[in-house]
GROMACS .gro file of C-alpha atoms in nm:
model
  386
    1MET     CA    1   1.443   0.013  -1.910
    2ARG     CA    2   1.709  -0.191  -1.734
    3PRO     CA    3   1.655  -0.542  -1.596
    4PHE     CA    4   1.682  -0.537  -1.218
    5ARG     CA    5   1.776  -0.806  -0.971
    6ILE     CA    6   1.779  -0.774  -0.593
    7GLU     CA    7   2.120  -0.866  -0.456
    8ILE     CA    8   2.165  -0.742  -0.100
    9PRO     CA    9   2.528  -0.761   0.021
   10GLN     CA   10   2.578  -1.005   0.306
   11ALA     CA   11   2.744  -0.726   0.503
   12ASP     CA   12   2.412  -0.539   0.510
   13LEU     CA   13   2.232  -0.844   0.650
   14ASP     CA   14   2.507  -0.898   0.908
   15ASP     CA   15   2.473  -0.534   1.013
   16LEU     CA   16   2.097  -0.579   1.057
   17VAL     CA   17   2.153  -0.882   1.280
   18ARG     CA   18   2.408  -0.691   1.487
   19ARG     CA   19   2.185  -0.388   1.531
   20LEU     CA   20   1.890  -0.602   1.638
   21GLY     CA   21   2.109  -0.775   1.896
   22ASP     CA   22   2.223  -0.437   2.032
   23THR     CA   23   1.874  -0.289   2.062
   24ARG     CA   24   1.822  -0.068   2.367
   25TRP     CA   25   1.468  -0.148   2.481
   26PRO     CA   26   1.240   0.104   2.656
   27GLY     CA   27   1.038   0.046   2.968
   28GLU     CA   28   0.663   0.002   2.963
   29LEU     CA   29   0.371   0.082   3.192
   30PRO     CA   30   0.186  -0.224   3.325
   31GLY     CA   31  -0.134  -0.352   3.169
   32ILE     CA   32  -0.159  -0.116   2.871
   33GLY     CA   33  -0.142  -0.374   2.589
   34TRP     CA   34  -0.156  -0.206   2.247
   35GLU     CA   35  -0.339   0.104   2.375
   36ARG     CA   36  -0.033   0.331   2.372
   37GLY     CA   37   0.165   0.162   2.098
   38VAL     CA   38   0.339  -0.167   2.030
   39PRO     CA   39   0.391  -0.376   2.347
   40VAL     CA   40   0.754  -0.438   2.437
   41GLU     CA   41   0.707  -0.811   2.489
   42TYR     CA   42   0.552  -0.854   2.144
   43LEU     CA   43   0.814  -0.645   1.965
   44ARG     CA   44   1.108  -0.811   2.143
   45GLU     CA   45   0.987  -1.155   2.038
   46LEU     CA   46   0.927  -1.045   1.678
   47ALA     CA   47   1.264  -0.868   1.661
   48GLU     CA   48   1.439  -1.180   1.792
   49TYR     CA   49   1.267  -1.390   1.527
   50TRP     CA   50   1.377  -1.133   1.267
   51ARG     CA   51   1.734  -1.158   1.399
   52THR     CA   52   1.765  -1.535   1.430
   53GLU     CA   53   1.508  -1.712   1.211
   54TYR     CA   54   1.373  -1.488   0.935
   55ASP     CA   55   1.527  -1.574   0.598
   56TRP     CA   56   1.579  -1.269   0.377
   57ARG     CA   57   1.751  -1.478   0.112
   58ALA     CA   58   1.433  -1.684   0.066
   59ALA     CA   59   1.230  -1.364   0.028
   60GLU     CA   60   1.488  -1.222  -0.211
   61LYS     CA   61   1.473  -1.540  -0.421
   62ARG     CA   62   1.095  -1.519  -0.440
   63LEU     CA   63   1.103  -1.154  -0.544
   64ASN     CA   64   1.366  -1.230  -0.806
   65SER     CA   65   1.148  -1.503  -0.953
   66PHE     CA   66   0.941  -1.223  -1.110
   67PRO     CA   67   1.076  -1.005  -1.393
   68GLN     CA   68   1.185  -0.667  -1.252
   69TYR     CA   69   1.310  -0.350  -1.413
   70VAL     CA   70   1.423   0.002  -1.330
   71THR     CA   71   1.364   0.303  -1.551
   72GLU     CA   72   1.410   0.676  -1.505
   73ILE     CA   73   1.096   0.888  -1.530
   74ASP     CA   74   1.094   1.263  -1.468
   75GLY     CA   75   1.433   1.245  -1.298
   76ALA     CA   76   1.350   0.962  -1.056
   77ASN     CA   77   1.424   0.592  -1.068
   78VAL     CA   78   1.115   0.371  -1.082
   79HIS     CA   79   1.146   0.005  -0.990
   80PHE     CA   80   0.869  -0.225  -1.104
   81LEU     CA   81   0.767  -0.586  -1.155
   82HIS     CA   82   0.633  -0.661  -1.502
   83VAL     CA   83   0.463  -1.000  -1.519
   84ARG     CA   84   0.292  -1.076  -1.848
   85SER     CA   85   0.022  -1.338  -1.882
   86THR     CA   86   0.047  -1.610  -2.143
   87GLU     CA   87  -0.316  -1.541  -2.234
   88PRO     CA   88  -0.323  -1.333  -2.557
   89GLY     CA   89  -0.623  -1.123  -2.455
   90ALA     CA   90  -0.499  -1.035  -2.107
   91THR     CA   91  -0.592  -0.692  -1.968
   92PRO     CA   92  -0.303  -0.468  -1.856
   93LEU     CA   93  -0.335  -0.382  -1.487
   94ILE     CA   94  -0.115  -0.151  -1.282
   95LEU     CA   95  -0.118  -0.229  -0.908
   96THR     CA   96  -0.003   0.044  -0.668
   97HIS     CA   97   0.087  -0.013  -0.304
   98GLY     CA   98   0.071   0.239  -0.021
   99TRP     CA   99   0.245   0.310   0.308
  100PRO     CA  100   0.371   0.113   0.494
  101GLY     CA  101   0.339  -0.131   0.207
  102SER     CA  102   0.553  -0.232  -0.088
  103VAL     CA  103   0.540  -0.457  -0.391
  104VAL     CA  104   0.549  -0.747  -0.143
  105GLU     CA  105   0.178  -0.689  -0.079
  106PHE     CA  106   0.090  -0.826  -0.422
  107LEU     CA  107   0.307  -1.137  -0.450
  108ASP     CA  108   0.027  -1.377  -0.354
  109ILE     CA  109  -0.210  -1.244  -0.620
  110ILE     CA  110   0.032  -1.239  -0.914
  111GLY     CA  111  -0.037  -1.602  -1.003
  112PRO     CA  112  -0.418  -1.584  -0.987
  113LEU     CA  113  -0.426  -1.260  -1.186
  114THR     CA  114  -0.182  -1.359  -1.461
  115ASP     CA  115  -0.280  -1.728  -1.486
  116PRO     CA  116  -0.646  -1.753  -1.384
  117VAL     CA  117  -0.701  -2.095  -1.539
  118ALA     CA  118  -0.445  -2.246  -1.301
  119HIS     CA  119  -0.622  -2.081  -1.007
  120GLY     CA  120  -0.986  -2.167  -1.068
  121GLY     CA  121  -1.068  -1.883  -1.307
  122GLU     CA  122  -1.126  -1.835  -1.678
  123ALA     CA  123  -0.877  -1.735  -1.944
  124ALA     CA  124  -1.073  -1.417  -2.016
  125ASP     CA  125  -0.991  -1.295  -1.664
  126ALA     CA  126  -0.615  -1.282  -1.725
  127PHE     CA  127  -0.404  -0.971  -1.662
  128HIS     CA  128  -0.063  -0.841  -1.760
  129LEU     CA  129   0.068  -0.693  -1.435
  130VAL     CA  130   0.277  -0.383  -1.376
  131ILE     CA  131   0.365  -0.342  -1.007
  132PRO     CA  132   0.582  -0.036  -0.940
  133SER     CA  133   0.749   0.086  -0.624
  134ILE     CA  134   0.638   0.445  -0.560
  135PRO     CA  135   0.928   0.692  -0.603
  136GLY     CA  136   1.088   0.727  -0.260
  137TYR     CA  137   0.986   0.373  -0.163
  138GLY     CA  138   1.182   0.049  -0.160
  139PHE     CA  139   1.392  -0.029  -0.464
  140SER     CA  140   1.286   0.289  -0.643
  141GLY     CA  141   1.496   0.468  -0.382
  142ASP     CA  142   1.511   0.835  -0.287
  143THR     CA  143   1.371   1.074  -0.549
  144GLY     CA  144   1.660   1.314  -0.490
  145GLU     CA  145   1.439   1.623  -0.515
  146THR     CA  146   1.123   1.778  -0.378
  147GLY     CA  147   0.792   1.794  -0.559
  148TRP     CA  148   0.700   1.427  -0.584
  149ASP     CA  149   0.333   1.454  -0.488
  150VAL     CA  150   0.042   1.230  -0.592
  151PRO     CA  151  -0.026   1.394  -0.932
  152ARG     CA  152   0.341   1.365  -1.024
  153VAL     CA  153   0.347   0.996  -0.935
  154ALA     CA  154   0.031   0.946  -1.143
  155ARG     CA  155   0.191   1.117  -1.443
  156ALA     CA  156   0.494   0.891  -1.400
  157TRP     CA  157   0.265   0.585  -1.403
  158ALA     CA  158   0.102   0.708  -1.725
  159GLU     CA  159   0.446   0.743  -1.881
  160LEU     CA  160   0.547   0.398  -1.755
  161MET     CA  161   0.243   0.233  -1.912
  162HIS     CA  162   0.306   0.424  -2.235
  163ARG     CA  163   0.666   0.300  -2.248
  164LEU     CA  164   0.543  -0.054  -2.194
  165GLY     CA  165   0.310  -0.016  -2.491
  166TYR     CA  166  -0.021  -0.042  -2.307
  167ASP     CA  167  -0.284   0.174  -2.477
  168ARG     CA  168  -0.574   0.061  -2.257
  169TYR     CA  169  -0.531  -0.049  -1.899
  170VAL     CA  170  -0.689  -0.068  -1.554
  171ALA     CA  171  -0.550   0.098  -1.240
  172GLN     CA  172  -0.586  -0.061  -0.896
  173GLY     CA  173  -0.471   0.026  -0.547
  174GLY     CA  174  -0.533   0.101  -0.182
  175ASP     CA  175  -0.388   0.359   0.059
  176TRP     CA  176  -0.160   0.581  -0.155
  177GLY     CA  177  -0.241   0.340  -0.434
  178LYS     CA  178  -0.600   0.456  -0.406
  179VAL     CA  179  -0.533   0.826  -0.463
  180ILE     CA  180  -0.258   0.757  -0.719
  181SER     CA  181  -0.493   0.532  -0.919
  182LEU     CA  182  -0.769   0.793  -0.912
  183GLN     CA  183  -0.526   1.065  -1.011
  184LEU     CA  184  -0.399   0.840  -1.290
  185GLY     CA  185  -0.754   0.823  -1.422
  186LEU     CA  186  -0.760   1.203  -1.430
  187ALA     CA  187  -0.413   1.230  -1.585
  188ASP     CA  188  -0.457   0.967  -1.858
  189PRO     CA  189  -0.829   0.935  -1.933
  190ALA     CA  190  -0.772   0.831  -2.294
  191HIS     CA  191  -0.598   0.512  -2.182
  192VAL     CA  192  -0.732   0.423  -1.836
  193ALA     CA  193  -1.030   0.194  -1.892
  194GLY     CA  194  -1.129   0.173  -1.526
  195VAL     CA  195  -1.012   0.226  -1.169
  196HIS     CA  196  -1.054  -0.037  -0.898
  197LEU     CA  197  -0.987   0.046  -0.532
  198ASN     CA  198  -0.972  -0.157  -0.213
  199MET     CA  199  -0.989   0.152   0.006
  200LEU     CA  200  -1.199   0.466   0.001
  201VAL     CA  201  -1.223   0.763   0.236
  202THR     CA  202  -1.556   0.946   0.229
  203PHE     CA  203  -1.649   1.276   0.392
  204PRO     CA  204  -1.994   1.429   0.450
  205PRO     CA  205  -2.068   1.662   0.156
  206ALA     CA  206  -2.004   2.023   0.249
  207ASP     CA  207  -2.294   2.143   0.033
  208ASP     CA  208  -2.553   1.925   0.209
  209PRO     CA  209  -2.575   1.988   0.585
  210GLY     CA  210  -2.857   1.737   0.617
  211ALA     CA  211  -2.663   1.445   0.466
  212ILE     CA  212  -2.555   1.302   0.802
  213GLY     CA  213  -2.907   1.316   0.943
  214ALA     CA  214  -3.032   1.107   0.652
  215LEU     CA  215  -2.794   0.818   0.726
  216GLY     CA  216  -2.920   0.487   0.862
  217PRO     CA  217  -2.776   0.308   1.169
  218ASP     CA  218  -2.516   0.109   0.973
  219ASP     CA  219  -2.378   0.416   0.797
  220LEU     CA  220  -2.376   0.615   1.121
  221ALA     CA  221  -2.167   0.338   1.278
  222LYS     CA  222  -1.924   0.361   0.986
  223LEU     CA  223  -1.905   0.738   1.029
  224GLU     CA  224  -1.837   0.697   1.400
  225HIS     CA  225  -1.562   0.444   1.328
  226SER     CA  226  -1.395   0.681   1.082
  227GLY     CA  227  -1.430   0.964   1.331
  228ARG     CA  228  -1.247   0.766   1.599
  229PHE     CA  229  -0.967   0.697   1.352
  230ALA     CA  230  -0.940   1.069   1.266
  231GLU     CA  231  -0.924   1.154   1.637
  232ASP     CA  232  -0.688   0.884   1.760
  233GLY     CA  233  -0.521   0.719   1.460
  234LEU     CA  234  -0.352   0.993   1.258
  235GLY     CA  235  -0.047   1.070   1.472
  236TRP     CA  236   0.188   0.895   1.230
  237GLN     CA  237   0.038   1.088   0.937
  238ARG     CA  238   0.086   1.424   1.104
  239ILE     CA  239   0.449   1.349   1.186
  240GLN     CA  240   0.529   1.227   0.835
  241ALA     CA  241   0.344   1.520   0.680
  242THR     CA  242   0.530   1.781   0.884
  243ARG     CA  243   0.870   1.650   1.003
  244PRO     CA  244   0.968   1.352   0.784
  245GLN     CA  245   1.339   1.433   0.803
  246THR     CA  246   1.348   1.430   1.182
  247LEU     CA  247   1.162   1.099   1.193
  248ALA     CA  248   1.402   0.948   0.940
  249TYR     CA  249   1.701   0.949   1.175
  250GLY     CA  250   1.552   0.709   1.427
  251LEU     CA  251   1.393   0.478   1.171
  252THR     CA  252   1.704   0.464   0.952
  253ASP     CA  253   1.936   0.394   1.247
  254SER     CA  254   1.727   0.147   1.448
  255PRO     CA  255   1.573  -0.163   1.291
  256ALA     CA  256   1.366  -0.216   1.604
  257GLY     CA  257   1.230   0.137   1.564
  258GLN     CA  258   1.152   0.075   1.196
  259LEU     CA  259   0.983  -0.253   1.288
  260ALA     CA  260   0.766  -0.090   1.555
  261TRP     CA  261   0.666   0.201   1.329
  262ILE     CA  262   0.540  -0.035   1.060
  263VAL     CA  263   0.405  -0.333   1.255
  264GLU     CA  264   0.179  -0.100   1.456
  265LYS     CA  265  -0.007  -0.020   1.134
  266PHE     CA  266  -0.031  -0.382   1.030
  267ARG     CA  267  -0.202  -0.443   1.363
  268GLU     CA  268  -0.429  -0.135   1.370
  269TRP     CA  269  -0.539  -0.145   1.007
  270SER     CA  270  -0.584  -0.519   0.951
  271ASP     CA  271  -0.888  -0.727   1.036
  272CYS     CA  272  -0.720  -0.901   1.331
  273ASP     CA  273  -0.820  -0.967   1.690
  274LYS     CA  274  -0.493  -0.949   1.885
  275SER     CA  275  -0.193  -0.961   1.652
  276PRO     CA  276  -0.144  -0.878   1.283
  277GLU     CA  277  -0.008  -1.228   1.250
  278ASP     CA  278  -0.363  -1.355   1.302
  279VAL     CA  279  -0.432  -1.258   0.940
  280ILE     CA  280  -0.093  -1.186   0.775
  281ASP     CA  281   0.206  -1.418   0.765
  282ARG     CA  282   0.482  -1.282   0.986
  283ASP     CA  283   0.745  -1.346   0.721
  284ALA     CA  284   0.546  -1.129   0.477
  285ILE     CA  285   0.537  -0.851   0.737
  286LEU     CA  286   0.911  -0.883   0.797
  287THR     CA  287   0.990  -0.887   0.425
  288ASP     CA  288   0.805  -0.558   0.391
  289VAL     CA  289   0.989  -0.408   0.690
  290THR     CA  290   1.322  -0.544   0.569
  291ILE     CA  291   1.281  -0.370   0.233
  292TYR     CA  292   1.231  -0.036   0.408
  293TRP     CA  293   1.535  -0.110   0.625
  294LEU     CA  294   1.774  -0.232   0.355
  295THR     CA  295   1.686   0.051   0.115
  296ALA     CA  296   1.692   0.315   0.392
  297THR     CA  297   1.367   0.462   0.259
  298ALA     CA  298   1.186   0.537   0.585
  299GLY     CA  299   1.247   0.907   0.535
  300SER     CA  300   1.207   0.926   0.158
  301SER     CA  301   0.878   0.733   0.169
  302ALA     CA  302   0.743   0.976   0.428
  303GLN     CA  303   0.812   1.268   0.194
  304LEU     CA  304   0.497   1.181  -0.004
  305TYR     CA  305   0.295   1.284   0.302
  306TYR     CA  306   0.478   1.616   0.327
  307GLU     CA  307   0.437   1.688  -0.043
  308SER     CA  308   0.067   1.607  -0.035
  309ALA     CA  309   0.008   1.814   0.279
  310HIS     CA  310   0.178   2.118   0.131
  311THR     CA  311   0.011   2.135  -0.209
  312SER     CA  312  -0.284   2.357  -0.297
  313THR     CA  313  -0.536   2.086  -0.205
  314ASP     CA  314  -0.624   1.998   0.153
  315PHE     CA  315  -0.637   1.652   0.310
  316ALA     CA  316  -1.009   1.607   0.244
  317ALA     CA  317  -0.969   1.693  -0.125
  318THR     CA  318  -0.665   1.465  -0.162
  319TRP     CA  319  -0.834   1.165  -0.002
  320GLY     CA  320  -1.207   1.231  -0.038
  321GLY     CA  321  -1.249   1.392  -0.377
  322PRO     CA  322  -1.456   1.482  -0.562
  323TRP     CA  323  -1.310   1.280  -0.850
  324PRO     CA  324  -1.467   1.379  -1.185
  325LEU     CA  325  -1.344   1.072  -1.371
  326GLU     CA  326  -1.462   0.969  -1.716
  327MET     CA  327  -1.413   0.594  -1.669
  328PRO     CA  328  -1.595   0.347  -1.438
  329VAL     CA  329  -1.476   0.307  -1.080
  330GLY     CA  330  -1.512  -0.005  -0.866
  331ILE     CA  331  -1.478  -0.024  -0.487
  332ALA     CA  332  -1.404  -0.330  -0.272
  333VAL     CA  333  -1.486  -0.242   0.089
  334PHE     CA  334  -1.310  -0.445   0.358
  335PRO     CA  335  -1.461  -0.394   0.705
  336GLY     CA  336  -1.141  -0.406   0.909
  337ASP     CA  337  -0.984  -0.107   0.732
  338ALA     CA  338  -0.892   0.206   0.924
  339THR     CA  339  -1.179   0.401   0.768
  340ARG     CA  340  -1.515   0.276   0.644
  341PRO     CA  341  -1.668   0.446   0.341
  342ILE     CA  342  -2.037   0.536   0.309
  343ARG     CA  343  -2.196   0.454  -0.024
  344ASP     CA  344  -2.409   0.768  -0.047
  345PHE     CA  345  -2.106   0.991   0.009
  346ALA     CA  346  -1.903   0.779  -0.234
  347ASP     CA  347  -2.160   0.825  -0.511
  348ARG     CA  348  -2.135   1.201  -0.471
  349ALA     CA  349  -1.754   1.202  -0.480
  350LEU     CA  350  -1.731   0.948  -0.765
  351PRO     CA  351  -2.001   1.010  -1.026
  352THR     CA  352  -1.879   0.713  -1.235
  353LEU     CA  353  -1.892   0.462  -0.948
  354THR     CA  354  -2.038   0.143  -1.098
  355HIS     CA  355  -1.919  -0.140  -0.872
  356TRP     CA  356  -1.942  -0.167  -0.493
  357THR     CA  357  -1.879  -0.481  -0.285
  358GLU     CA  358  -1.880  -0.499   0.095
  359HIS     CA  359  -1.678  -0.801   0.201
  360GLU     CA  360  -1.729  -0.992   0.524
  361ARG     CA  361  -1.363  -1.003   0.632
  362GLY     CA  362  -1.041  -0.823   0.555
  363GLY     CA  363  -0.877  -0.490   0.623
  364HIS     CA  364  -0.636  -0.236   0.483
  365PHE     CA  365  -0.389  -0.490   0.343
  366ALA     CA  366  -0.644  -0.675   0.133
  367ALA     CA  367  -0.396  -0.850  -0.098
  368LEU     CA  368  -0.225  -1.001   0.206
  369GLU     CA  369  -0.532  -1.063   0.422
  370GLN     CA  370  -0.794  -1.174   0.169
  371PRO     CA  371  -0.613  -1.236  -0.160
  372ALA     CA  372  -0.883  -1.459  -0.313
  373ALA     CA  373  -1.158  -1.208  -0.236
  374LEU     CA  374  -0.958  -0.919  -0.381
  375VAL     CA  375  -0.871  -1.115  -0.696
  376GLU     CA  376  -1.234  -1.205  -0.757
  377ASP     CA  377  -1.343  -0.845  -0.699
  378ILE     CA  378  -1.090  -0.718  -0.953
  379ARG     CA  379  -1.203  -0.982  -1.201
  380THR     CA  380  -1.571  -0.901  -1.151
  381PHE     CA  381  -1.520  -0.528  -1.200
  382THR     CA  382  -1.294  -0.567  -1.503
  383ARG     CA  383  -1.547  -0.792  -1.679
  384THR     CA  384  -1.778  -0.491  -1.698
  385LEU     CA  385  -1.515  -0.299  -1.896
  386ARG     CA  386  -1.490  -0.540  -2.188
   0.00000   0.00000   0.00000
């Protein structure tokens, strides 16, 4: 394991500024708002802020304030933050981001999780944190080979925790972090004490045709919401799962294109009214986008979709289970997420589901939108594992 420090050459930042200034902007039909994608007026203003006011060096300094390392696992580089608590009985916890996220998602919850006493909690709620960048993402960089699907990432996480000397730990995540954490529970059951998720996709059970008819009004509304997302909100997934290389050219060459591709999801999947900045700091959004840009990982991050779509399991099995885990599973449901899980279907897919909380606010990016609520949910679930 090698200590790692982010040191972006100034020439790369100057190139970003130049490219943003040279952006060739498309036209736009009148009165469509966000209905057909990111509005030009919104993106131009955000891109100009990125070009003239956003401070990458401040973000870089903050990231470098946490211990970071790089290690090679199964032929790929894995970048990770490793922040140990000063509390002797702290519980090891591996936090996994998704797409279009990064380790930046978790920066605001590192303090409360590692030093709960300083943030209104109890010493017994302390965690040692391992926060890796998925192979192909951010500072982990391109994997350099095919075959990096969800089970392979999970096996890499098990190896990472073994190298760090953690014999018993908890896995947590949303988006890809959700399926990676569940798969980690399957891959390393002797050491994973529990799995906590802030996202869950549920499907009607194929062996029970009457399951939908037995749902109440609230669950039917959730099912309808998820159905609309499946119909209208999966275009990005289908492109990344089928032609990631073609997509990579535009996103790697145009920072405005990379910004639009990501900020659309921050808007659609967060619990906001008009703009993602209603609930997520714009500098946090831009730090996330800037990492994709500076590391040129738009294409390599999309490969995880291709790998997962071309394995022996289908989309429903990858995202909806069943998951025959041996350890307890906890779910934090945030209502503004892209999909809304149904408890009855969740119980069937996760036979060891022991914790379920439906929060009043928050969406897909829970650690950024509702950090205090997510921290307390993780603490509450983990207390049951002691």
